[in-house]
PDB file of C-alpha atoms and ligand atoms in Angstrom:
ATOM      1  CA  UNK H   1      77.037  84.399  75.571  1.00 87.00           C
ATOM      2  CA  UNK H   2      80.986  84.289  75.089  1.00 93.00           C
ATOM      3  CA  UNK H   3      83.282  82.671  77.813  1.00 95.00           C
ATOM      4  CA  UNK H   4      84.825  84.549  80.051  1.00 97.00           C
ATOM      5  CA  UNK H   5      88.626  85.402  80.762  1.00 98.00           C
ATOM      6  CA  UNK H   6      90.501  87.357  83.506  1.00 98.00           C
ATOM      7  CA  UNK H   7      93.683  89.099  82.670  1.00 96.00           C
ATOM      8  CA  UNK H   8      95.985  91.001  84.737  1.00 93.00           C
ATOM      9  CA  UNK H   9      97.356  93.256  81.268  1.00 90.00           C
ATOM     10  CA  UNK H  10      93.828  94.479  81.680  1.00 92.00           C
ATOM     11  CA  UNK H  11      93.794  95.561  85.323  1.00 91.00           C
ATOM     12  CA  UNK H  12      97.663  96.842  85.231  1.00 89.00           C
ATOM     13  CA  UNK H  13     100.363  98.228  82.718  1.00 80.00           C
ATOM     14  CA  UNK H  14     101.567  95.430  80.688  1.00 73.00           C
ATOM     15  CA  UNK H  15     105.227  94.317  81.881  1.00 75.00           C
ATOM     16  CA  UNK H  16     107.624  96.517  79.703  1.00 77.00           C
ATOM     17  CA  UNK H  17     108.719  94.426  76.428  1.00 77.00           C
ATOM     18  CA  UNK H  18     105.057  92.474  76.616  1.00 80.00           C
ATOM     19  CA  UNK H  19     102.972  95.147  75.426  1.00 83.00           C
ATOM     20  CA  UNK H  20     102.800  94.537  71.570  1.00 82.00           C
ATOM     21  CA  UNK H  21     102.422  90.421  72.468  1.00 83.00           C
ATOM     22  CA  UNK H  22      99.627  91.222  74.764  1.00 87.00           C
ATOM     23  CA  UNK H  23      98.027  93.555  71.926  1.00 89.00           C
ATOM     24  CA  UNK H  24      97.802  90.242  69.624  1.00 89.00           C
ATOM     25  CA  UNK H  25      96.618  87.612  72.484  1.00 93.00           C
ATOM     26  CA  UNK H  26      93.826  90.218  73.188  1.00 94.00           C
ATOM     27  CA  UNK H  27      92.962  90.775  69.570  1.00 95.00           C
ATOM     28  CA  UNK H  28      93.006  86.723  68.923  1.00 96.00           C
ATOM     29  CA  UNK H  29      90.878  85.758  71.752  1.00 97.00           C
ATOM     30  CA  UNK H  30      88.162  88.537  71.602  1.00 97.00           C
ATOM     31  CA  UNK H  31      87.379  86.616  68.751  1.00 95.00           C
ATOM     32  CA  UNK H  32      86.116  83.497  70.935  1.00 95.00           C
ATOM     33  CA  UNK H  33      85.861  84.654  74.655  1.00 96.00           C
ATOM     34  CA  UNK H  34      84.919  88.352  76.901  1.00 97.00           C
ATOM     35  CA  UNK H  35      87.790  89.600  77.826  1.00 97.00           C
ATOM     36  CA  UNK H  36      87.718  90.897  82.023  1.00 98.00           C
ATOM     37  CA  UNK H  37      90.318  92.538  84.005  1.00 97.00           C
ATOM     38  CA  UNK H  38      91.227  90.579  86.731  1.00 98.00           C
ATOM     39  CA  UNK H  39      90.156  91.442  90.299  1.00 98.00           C
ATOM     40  CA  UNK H  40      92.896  91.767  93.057  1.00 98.00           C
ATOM     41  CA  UNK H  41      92.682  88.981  95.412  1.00 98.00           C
ATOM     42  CA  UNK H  42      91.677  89.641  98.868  1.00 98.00           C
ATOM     43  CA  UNK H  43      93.972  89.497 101.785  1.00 98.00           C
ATOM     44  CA  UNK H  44      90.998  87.611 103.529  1.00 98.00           C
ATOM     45  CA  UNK H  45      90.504  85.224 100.728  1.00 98.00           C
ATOM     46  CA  UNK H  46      94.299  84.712 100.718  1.00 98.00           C
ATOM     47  CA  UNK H  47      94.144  83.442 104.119  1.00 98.00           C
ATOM     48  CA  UNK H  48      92.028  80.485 103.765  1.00 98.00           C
ATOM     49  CA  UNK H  49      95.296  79.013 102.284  1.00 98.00           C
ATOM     50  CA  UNK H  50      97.897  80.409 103.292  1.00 98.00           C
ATOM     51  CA  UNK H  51      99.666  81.155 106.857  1.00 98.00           C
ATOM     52  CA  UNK H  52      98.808  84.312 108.921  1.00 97.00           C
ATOM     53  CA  UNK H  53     102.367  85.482 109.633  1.00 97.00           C
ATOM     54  CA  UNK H  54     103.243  84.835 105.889  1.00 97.00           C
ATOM     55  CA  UNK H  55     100.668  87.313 104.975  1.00 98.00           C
ATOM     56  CA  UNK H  56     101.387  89.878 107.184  1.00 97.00           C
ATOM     57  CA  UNK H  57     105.346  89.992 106.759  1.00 96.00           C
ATOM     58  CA  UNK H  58     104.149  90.300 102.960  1.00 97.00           C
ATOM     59  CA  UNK H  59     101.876  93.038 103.131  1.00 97.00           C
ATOM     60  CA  UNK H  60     103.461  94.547 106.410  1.00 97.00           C
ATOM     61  CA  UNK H  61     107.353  95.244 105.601  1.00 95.00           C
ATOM     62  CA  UNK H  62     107.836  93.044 102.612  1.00 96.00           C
ATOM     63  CA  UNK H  63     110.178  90.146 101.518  1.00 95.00           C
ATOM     64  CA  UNK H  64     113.808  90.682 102.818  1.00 93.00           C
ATOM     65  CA  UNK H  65     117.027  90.617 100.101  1.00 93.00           C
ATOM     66  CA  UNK H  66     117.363  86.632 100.883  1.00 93.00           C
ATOM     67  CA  UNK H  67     113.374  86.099 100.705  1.00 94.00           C
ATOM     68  CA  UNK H  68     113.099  87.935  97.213  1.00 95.00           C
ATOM     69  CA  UNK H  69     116.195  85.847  95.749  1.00 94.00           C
ATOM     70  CA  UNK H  70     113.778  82.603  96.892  1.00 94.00           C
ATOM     71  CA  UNK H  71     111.532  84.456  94.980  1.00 95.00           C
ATOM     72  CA  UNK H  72     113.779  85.256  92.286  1.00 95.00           C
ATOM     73  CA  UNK H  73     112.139  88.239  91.907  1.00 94.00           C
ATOM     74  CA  UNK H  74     113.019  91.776  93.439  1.00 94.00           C
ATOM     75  CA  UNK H  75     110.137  92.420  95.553  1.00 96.00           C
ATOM     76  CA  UNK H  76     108.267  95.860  95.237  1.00 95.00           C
ATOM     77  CA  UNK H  77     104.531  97.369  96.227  1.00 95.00           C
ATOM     78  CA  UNK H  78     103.984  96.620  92.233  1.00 93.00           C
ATOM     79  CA  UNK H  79     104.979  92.788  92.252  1.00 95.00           C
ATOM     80  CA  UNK H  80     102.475  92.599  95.610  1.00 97.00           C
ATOM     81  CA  UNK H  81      99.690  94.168  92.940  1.00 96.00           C
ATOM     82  CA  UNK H  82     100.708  91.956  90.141  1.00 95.00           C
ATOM     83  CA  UNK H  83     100.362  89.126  92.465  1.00 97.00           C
ATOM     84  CA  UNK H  84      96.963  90.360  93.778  1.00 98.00           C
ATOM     85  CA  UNK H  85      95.513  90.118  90.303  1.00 98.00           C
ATOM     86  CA  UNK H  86      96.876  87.184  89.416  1.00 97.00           C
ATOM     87  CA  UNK H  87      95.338  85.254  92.161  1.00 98.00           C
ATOM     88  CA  UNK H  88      92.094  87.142  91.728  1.00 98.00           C
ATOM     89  CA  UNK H  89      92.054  86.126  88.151  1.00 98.00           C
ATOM     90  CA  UNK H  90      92.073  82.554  89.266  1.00 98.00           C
ATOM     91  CA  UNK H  91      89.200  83.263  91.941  1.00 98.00           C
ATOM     92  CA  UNK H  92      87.075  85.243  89.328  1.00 98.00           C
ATOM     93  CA  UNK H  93      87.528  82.253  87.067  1.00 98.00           C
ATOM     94  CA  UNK H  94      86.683  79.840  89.637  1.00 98.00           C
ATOM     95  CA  UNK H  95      83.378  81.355  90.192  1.00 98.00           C
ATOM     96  CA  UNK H  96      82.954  81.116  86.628  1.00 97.00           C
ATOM     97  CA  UNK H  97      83.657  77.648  86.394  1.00 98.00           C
ATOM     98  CA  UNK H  98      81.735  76.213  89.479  1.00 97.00           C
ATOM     99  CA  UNK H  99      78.450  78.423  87.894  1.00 96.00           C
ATOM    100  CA  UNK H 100      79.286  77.735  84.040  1.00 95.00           C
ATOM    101  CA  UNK H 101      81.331  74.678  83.616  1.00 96.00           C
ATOM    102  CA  UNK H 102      84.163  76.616  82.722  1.00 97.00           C
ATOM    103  CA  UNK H 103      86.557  79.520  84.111  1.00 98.00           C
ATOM    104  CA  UNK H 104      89.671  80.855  82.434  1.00 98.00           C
ATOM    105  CA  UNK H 105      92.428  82.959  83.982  1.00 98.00           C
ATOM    106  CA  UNK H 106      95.085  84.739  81.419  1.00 97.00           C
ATOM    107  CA  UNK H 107      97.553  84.478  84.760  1.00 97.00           C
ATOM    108  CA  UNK H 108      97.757  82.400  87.687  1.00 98.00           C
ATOM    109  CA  UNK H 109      99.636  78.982  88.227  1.00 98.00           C
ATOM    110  CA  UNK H 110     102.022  80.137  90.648  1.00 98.00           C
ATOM    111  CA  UNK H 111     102.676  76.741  91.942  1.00 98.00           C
ATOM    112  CA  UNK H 112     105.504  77.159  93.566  1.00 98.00           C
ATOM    113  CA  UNK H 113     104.420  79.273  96.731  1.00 98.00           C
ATOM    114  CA  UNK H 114     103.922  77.521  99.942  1.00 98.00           C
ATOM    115  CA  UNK H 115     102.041  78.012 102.635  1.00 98.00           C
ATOM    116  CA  UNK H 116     104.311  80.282 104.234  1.00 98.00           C
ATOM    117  CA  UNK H 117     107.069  81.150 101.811  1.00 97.00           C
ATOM    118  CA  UNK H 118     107.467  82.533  98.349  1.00 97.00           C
ATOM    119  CA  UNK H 119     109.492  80.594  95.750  1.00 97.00           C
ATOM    120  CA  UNK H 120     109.814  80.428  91.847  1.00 96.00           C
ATOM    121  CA  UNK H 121     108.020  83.751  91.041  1.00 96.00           C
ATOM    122  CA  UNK H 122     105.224  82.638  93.060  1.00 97.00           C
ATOM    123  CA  UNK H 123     104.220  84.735  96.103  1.00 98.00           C
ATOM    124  CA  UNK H 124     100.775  83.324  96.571  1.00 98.00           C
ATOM    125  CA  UNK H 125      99.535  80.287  95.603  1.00 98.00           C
ATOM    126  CA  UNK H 126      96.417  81.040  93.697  1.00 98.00           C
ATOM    127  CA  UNK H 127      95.053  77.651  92.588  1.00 99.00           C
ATOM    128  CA  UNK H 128      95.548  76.837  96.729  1.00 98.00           C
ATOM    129  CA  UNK H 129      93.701  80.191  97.532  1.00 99.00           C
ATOM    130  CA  UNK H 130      90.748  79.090  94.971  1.00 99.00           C
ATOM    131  CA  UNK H 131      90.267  75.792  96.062  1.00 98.00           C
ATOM    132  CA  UNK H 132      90.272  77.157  99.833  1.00 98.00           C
ATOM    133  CA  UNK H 133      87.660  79.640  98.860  1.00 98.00           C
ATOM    134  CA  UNK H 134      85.629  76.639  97.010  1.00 98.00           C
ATOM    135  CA  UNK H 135      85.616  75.201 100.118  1.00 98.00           C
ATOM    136  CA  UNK H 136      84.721  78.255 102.011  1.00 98.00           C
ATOM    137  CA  UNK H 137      81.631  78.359  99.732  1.00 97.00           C
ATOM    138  CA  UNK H 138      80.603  75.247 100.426  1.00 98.00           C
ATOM    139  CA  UNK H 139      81.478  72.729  97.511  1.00 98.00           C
ATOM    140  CA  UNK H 140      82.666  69.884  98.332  1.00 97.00           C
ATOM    141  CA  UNK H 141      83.334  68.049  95.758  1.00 98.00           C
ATOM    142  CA  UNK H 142      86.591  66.409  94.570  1.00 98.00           C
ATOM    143  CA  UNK H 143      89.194  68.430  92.771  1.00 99.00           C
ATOM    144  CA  UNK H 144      91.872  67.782  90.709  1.00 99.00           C
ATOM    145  CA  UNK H 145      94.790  69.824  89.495  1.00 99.00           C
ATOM    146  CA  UNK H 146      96.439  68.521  86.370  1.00 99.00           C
ATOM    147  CA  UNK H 147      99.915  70.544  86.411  1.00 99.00           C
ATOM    148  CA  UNK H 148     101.213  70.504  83.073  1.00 98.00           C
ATOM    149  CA  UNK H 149     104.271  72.960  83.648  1.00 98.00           C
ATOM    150  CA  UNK H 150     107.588  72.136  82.902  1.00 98.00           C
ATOM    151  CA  UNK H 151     108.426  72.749  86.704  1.00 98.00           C
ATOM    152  CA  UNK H 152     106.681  70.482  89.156  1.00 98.00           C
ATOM    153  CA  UNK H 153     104.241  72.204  91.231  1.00 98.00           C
ATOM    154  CA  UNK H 154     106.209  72.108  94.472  1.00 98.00           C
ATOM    155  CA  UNK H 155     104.344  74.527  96.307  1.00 98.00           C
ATOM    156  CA  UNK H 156     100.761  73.271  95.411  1.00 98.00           C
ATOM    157  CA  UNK H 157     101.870  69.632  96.219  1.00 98.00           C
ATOM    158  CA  UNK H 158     102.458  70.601  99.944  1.00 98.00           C
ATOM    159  CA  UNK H 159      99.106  72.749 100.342  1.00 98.00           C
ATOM    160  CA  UNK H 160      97.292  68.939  99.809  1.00 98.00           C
ATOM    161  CA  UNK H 161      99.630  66.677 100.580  1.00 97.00           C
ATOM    162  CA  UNK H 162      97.198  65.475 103.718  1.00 97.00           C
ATOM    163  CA  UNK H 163      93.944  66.306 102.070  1.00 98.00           C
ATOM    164  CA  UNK H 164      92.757  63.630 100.559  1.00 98.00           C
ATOM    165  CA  UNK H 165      89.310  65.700  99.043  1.00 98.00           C
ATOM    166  CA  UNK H 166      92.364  66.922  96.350  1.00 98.00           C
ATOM    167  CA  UNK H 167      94.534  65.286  94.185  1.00 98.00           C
ATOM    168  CA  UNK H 168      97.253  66.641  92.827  1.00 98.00           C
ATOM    169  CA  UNK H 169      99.370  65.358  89.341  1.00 98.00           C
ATOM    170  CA  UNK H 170     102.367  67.566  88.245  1.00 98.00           C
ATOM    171  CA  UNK H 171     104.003  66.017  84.843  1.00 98.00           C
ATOM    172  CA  UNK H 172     107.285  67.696  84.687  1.00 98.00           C
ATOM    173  CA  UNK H 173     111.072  67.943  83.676  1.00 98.00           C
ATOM    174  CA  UNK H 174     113.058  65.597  86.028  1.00 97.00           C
ATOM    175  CA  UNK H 175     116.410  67.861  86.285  1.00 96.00           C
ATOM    176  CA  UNK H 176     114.220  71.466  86.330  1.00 95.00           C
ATOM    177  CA  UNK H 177     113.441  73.702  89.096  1.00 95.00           C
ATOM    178  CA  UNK H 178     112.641  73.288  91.616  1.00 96.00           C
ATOM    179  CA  UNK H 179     115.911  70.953  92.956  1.00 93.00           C
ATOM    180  CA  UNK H 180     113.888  68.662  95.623  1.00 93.00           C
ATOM    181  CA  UNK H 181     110.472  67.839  94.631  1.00 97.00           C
ATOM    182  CA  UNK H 182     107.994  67.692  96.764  1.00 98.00           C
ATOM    183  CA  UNK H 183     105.271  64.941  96.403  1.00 98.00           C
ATOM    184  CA  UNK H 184     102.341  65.428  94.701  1.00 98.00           C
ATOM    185  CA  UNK H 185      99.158  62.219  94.662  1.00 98.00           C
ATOM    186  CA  UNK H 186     100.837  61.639  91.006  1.00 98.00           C
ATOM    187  CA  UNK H 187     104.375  62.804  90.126  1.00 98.00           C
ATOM    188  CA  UNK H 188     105.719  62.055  86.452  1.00 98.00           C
ATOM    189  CA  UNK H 189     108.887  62.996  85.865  1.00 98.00           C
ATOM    190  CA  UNK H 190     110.322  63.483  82.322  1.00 98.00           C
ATOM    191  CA  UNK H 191     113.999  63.227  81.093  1.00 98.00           C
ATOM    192  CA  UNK H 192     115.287  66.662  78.977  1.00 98.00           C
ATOM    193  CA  UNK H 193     114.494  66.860  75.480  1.00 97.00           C
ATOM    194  CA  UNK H 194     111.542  64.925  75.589  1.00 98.00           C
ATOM    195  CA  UNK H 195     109.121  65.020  72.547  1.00 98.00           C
ATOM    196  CA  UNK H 196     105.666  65.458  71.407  1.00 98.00           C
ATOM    197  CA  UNK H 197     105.649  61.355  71.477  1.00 98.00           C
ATOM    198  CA  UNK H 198     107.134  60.535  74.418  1.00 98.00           C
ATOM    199  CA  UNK H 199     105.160  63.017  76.234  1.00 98.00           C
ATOM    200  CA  UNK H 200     101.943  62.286  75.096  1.00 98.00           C
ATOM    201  CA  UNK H 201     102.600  58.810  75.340  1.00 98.00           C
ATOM    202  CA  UNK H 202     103.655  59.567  79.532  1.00 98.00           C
ATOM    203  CA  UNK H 203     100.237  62.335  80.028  1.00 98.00           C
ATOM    204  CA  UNK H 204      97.621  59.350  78.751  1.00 98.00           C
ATOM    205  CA  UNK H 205      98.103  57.040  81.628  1.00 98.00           C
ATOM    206  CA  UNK H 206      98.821  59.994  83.946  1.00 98.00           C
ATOM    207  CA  UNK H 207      95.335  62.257  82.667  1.00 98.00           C
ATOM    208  CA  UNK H 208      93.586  58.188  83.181  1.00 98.00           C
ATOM    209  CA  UNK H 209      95.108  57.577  87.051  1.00 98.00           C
ATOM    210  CA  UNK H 210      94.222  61.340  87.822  1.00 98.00           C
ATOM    211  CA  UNK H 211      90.463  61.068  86.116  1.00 98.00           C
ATOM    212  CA  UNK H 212      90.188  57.906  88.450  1.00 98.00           C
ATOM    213  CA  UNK H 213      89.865  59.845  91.649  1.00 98.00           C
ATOM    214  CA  UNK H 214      86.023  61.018  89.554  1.00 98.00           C
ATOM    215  CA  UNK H 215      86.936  64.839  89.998  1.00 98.00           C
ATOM    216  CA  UNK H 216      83.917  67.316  90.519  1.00 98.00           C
ATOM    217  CA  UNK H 217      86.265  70.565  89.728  1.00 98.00           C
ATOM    218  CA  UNK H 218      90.049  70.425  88.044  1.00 98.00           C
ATOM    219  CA  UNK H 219      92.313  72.720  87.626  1.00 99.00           C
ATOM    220  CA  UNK H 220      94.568  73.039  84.776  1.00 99.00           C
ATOM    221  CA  UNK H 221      97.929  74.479  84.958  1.00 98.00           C
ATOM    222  CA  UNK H 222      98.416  75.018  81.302  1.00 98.00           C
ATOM    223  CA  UNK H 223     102.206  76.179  81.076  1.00 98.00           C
ATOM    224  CA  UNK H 224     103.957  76.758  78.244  1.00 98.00           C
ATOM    225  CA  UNK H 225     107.417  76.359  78.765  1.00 98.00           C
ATOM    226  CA  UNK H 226     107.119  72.954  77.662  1.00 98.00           C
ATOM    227  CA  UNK H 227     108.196  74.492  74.192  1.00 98.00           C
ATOM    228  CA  UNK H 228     111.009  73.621  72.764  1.00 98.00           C
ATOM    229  CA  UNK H 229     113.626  76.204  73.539  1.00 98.00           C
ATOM    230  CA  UNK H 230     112.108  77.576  76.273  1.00 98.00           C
ATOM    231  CA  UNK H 231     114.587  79.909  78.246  1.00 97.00           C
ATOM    232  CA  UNK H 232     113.270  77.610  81.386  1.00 97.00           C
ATOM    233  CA  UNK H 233     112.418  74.439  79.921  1.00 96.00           C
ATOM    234  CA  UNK H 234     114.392  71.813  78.666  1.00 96.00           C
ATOM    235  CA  UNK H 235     111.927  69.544  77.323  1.00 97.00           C
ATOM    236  CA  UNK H 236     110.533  70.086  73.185  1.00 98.00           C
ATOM    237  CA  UNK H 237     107.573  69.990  72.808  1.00 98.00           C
ATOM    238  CA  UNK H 238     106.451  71.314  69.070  1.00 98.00           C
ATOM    239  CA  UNK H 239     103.642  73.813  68.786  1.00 98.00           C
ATOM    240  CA  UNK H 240     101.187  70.797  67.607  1.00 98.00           C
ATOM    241  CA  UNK H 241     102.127  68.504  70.268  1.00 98.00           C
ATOM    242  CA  UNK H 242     101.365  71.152  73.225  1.00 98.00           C
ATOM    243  CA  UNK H 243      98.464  71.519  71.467  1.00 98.00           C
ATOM    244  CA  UNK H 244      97.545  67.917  71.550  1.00 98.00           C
ATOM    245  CA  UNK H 245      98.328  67.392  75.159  1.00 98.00           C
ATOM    246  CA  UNK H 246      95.531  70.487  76.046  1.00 98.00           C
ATOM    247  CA  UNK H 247      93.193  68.739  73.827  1.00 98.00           C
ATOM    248  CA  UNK H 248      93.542  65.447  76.007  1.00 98.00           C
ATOM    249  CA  UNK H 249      93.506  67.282  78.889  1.00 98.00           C
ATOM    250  CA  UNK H 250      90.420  68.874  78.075  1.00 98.00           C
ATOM    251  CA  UNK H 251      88.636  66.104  76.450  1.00 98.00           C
ATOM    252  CA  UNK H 252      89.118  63.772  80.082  1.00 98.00           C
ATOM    253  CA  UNK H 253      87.251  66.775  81.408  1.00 98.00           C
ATOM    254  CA  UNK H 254      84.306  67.078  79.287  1.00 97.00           C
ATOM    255  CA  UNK H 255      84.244  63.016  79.693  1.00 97.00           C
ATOM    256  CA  UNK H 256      84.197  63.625  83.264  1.00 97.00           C
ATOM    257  CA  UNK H 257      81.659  66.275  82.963  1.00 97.00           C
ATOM    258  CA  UNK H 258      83.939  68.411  85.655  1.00 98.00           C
ATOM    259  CA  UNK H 259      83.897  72.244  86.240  1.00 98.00           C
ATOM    260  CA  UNK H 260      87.302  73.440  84.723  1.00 98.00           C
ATOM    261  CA  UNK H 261      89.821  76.452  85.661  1.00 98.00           C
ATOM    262  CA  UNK H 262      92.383  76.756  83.268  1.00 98.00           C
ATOM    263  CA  UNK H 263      95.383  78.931  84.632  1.00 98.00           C
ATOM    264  CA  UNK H 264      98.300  80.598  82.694  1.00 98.00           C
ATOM    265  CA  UNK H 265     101.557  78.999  84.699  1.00 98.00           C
ATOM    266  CA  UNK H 266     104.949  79.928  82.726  1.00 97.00           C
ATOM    267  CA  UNK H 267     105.831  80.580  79.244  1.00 97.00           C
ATOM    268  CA  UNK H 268     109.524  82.077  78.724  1.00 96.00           C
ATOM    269  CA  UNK H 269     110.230  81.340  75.269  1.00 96.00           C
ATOM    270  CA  UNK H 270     112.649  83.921  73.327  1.00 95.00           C
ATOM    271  CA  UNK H 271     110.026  83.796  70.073  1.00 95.00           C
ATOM    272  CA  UNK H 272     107.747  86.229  71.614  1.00 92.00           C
ATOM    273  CA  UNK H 273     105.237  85.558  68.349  1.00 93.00           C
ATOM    274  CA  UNK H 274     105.422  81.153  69.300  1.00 96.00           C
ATOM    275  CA  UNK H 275     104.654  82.236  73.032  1.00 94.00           C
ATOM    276  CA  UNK H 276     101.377  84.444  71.959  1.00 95.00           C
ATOM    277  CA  UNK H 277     100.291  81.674  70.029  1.00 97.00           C
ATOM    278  CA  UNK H 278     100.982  79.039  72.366  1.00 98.00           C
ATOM    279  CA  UNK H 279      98.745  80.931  74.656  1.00 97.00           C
ATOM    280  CA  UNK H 280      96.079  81.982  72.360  1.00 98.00           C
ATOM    281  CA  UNK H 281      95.773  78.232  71.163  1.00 98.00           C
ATOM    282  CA  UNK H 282      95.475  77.083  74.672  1.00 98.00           C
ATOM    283  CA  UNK H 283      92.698  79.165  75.721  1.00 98.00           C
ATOM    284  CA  UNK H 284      90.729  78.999  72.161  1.00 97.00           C
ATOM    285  CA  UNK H 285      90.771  75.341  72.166  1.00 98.00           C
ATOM    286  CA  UNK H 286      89.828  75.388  75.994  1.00 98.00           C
ATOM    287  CA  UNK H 287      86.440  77.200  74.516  1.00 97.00           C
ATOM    288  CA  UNK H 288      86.312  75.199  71.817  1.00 97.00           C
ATOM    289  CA  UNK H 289      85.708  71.768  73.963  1.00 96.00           C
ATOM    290  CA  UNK H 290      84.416  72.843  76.481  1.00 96.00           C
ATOM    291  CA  UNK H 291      81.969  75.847  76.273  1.00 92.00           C
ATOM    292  CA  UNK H 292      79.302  74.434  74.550  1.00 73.00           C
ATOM    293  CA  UNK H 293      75.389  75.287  74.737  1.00 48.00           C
ATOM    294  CA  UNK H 294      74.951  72.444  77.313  1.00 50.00           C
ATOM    295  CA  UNK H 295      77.588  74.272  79.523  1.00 54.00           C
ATOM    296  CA  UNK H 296      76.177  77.773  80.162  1.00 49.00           C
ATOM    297  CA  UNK H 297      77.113  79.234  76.256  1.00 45.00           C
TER     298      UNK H 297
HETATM  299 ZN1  LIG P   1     107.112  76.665  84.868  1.00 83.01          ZN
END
């Protein structure tokens, strides 16, 4: 049995521009995982997390001019849909994950939504929503959520900040988006331009204080616009080294012998072709380590 993967392109009409890049992700990672479309989120599973009155002035009338520029996104019916399956790619692969070992989502990481407010081209916060409905379920483990963005995962932060069943690490670009951090269990914060080196070299002791807190279920925001020359970046990280640092990540999780959701978070490099590999790479190797015949395979 192949892995499993959820992917909005699948449910929806790729977004203009991305339809040839999607065409070689699919074709690259049919060769190692199942392909799914992803299922649209629930407005009842979207309100384990977040606030009641968020939700309905969402689906009700809609963010206003001033609420979409937060957003940074014009908001339309289709950006609500797009959202939907994002966050139901993330609960489709956390179902995988807490009865396999291992759940991937194409989409997802929208770390920057809040309980009740959209930011950062987040309008729900999907790895919130999953843990919520993990909870929901029952499972009560410990859970993690390695962060690995370029932005730090404001949003997410705030959902656990009194929750101590959750830790949260965001490793991120000091003078990025968002302008005030918020505080996460473990915040690292890197200067601009840093390197394959110096970032590995700041993830090891960050991956060993956040494997500390013996995590029954992480979640792994696997952002790509780490990349050097990333349109929303500014650190430079080489293919290789991103590479690396999803290797360590998911090594400290087969050590730990936790469930794993890995979820898309950005990616806005101008090399269309380095962005569909940085992807395909991430979610290969993700199989690679981690879906093995002792783990459901
Ligand atoms: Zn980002």
């Amino acid at each position: 049995m192949k892995a499993r993967a959820y992917s909005a392109a699948l449910s929806l009409p790729p977004v203009a521009g991305f339809a040839q890049l999607w065409e070689v992700i699919r074709e690259e990672l049919e060769e190692v995982l199942e392909l799914r479309p992803s299922p649209a989120a629930r407005l009842e599973e979207l309100a384990l997390a977040h606030d009641q009155g968020y939700l309905h002035h969402v689906f009700g009338e809609g963010l206003s001019r001033a609420e979409s520029l937060r957003l940074g996104r014009h908001f339309s019916p289709e950006l609500l849909q797009r959202a939907l399956y994002s966050a139901g790619g993330t609960l489709a692969a956390l179902e995988d994950a807490l009865q396999g070992g291992l759940g991937l989502n194409l989409g997802g990481g929208t770390h920057h939504a809040y309980p009740a407010h959209a930011e950062g081209y987040s309008l729900f916060n999907d790895v919130a929503v999953a843990i919520a409905k993990a909870r929901a379920e029952g499972f009560g483990g410990r859970v993690l959520v390695v962060d690995l963005d370029v932005h730090q995962g404001n949003g997410t932060a705030v959902f656990f900040q009194s929750d101590p069943s959750v830790f949260t690490l965001s490793l991120h670009a000091q003078h990025n988006y968002p302008q005030l951090k918020e505080r996460s269990d473990l915040d690292v914060a890197l200067p601009d331009a840093t390197g394959d080196a110096e970032y590995l070299a700041a993830l090891e002791p960050a991956l060993e204080r956040a494997f500390a807190f013996r995590p029954d279920l992480v979640f792994f925001n696997s952002g790509v616009d780490v990349l050097a020359g990333d349109r929303l970046g500014r650190l430079a990280l080489s293919l290789d080294g991103l590479i690396e640092r999803n290797r360590r990540v998911y090594q400290k999780v087969r050590e730990s012998g936790a469930a794993l959701v890995v979820v898309g978070g950005g990616g806005y490099h101008p090399d269309l072709r380095l962005l569909a590999e940085a992807r395909i790479q991430t979610y290969r190797l993700a199989v690679a380590e981690l879906w093995s015949v002792t783990r459901g395979g």
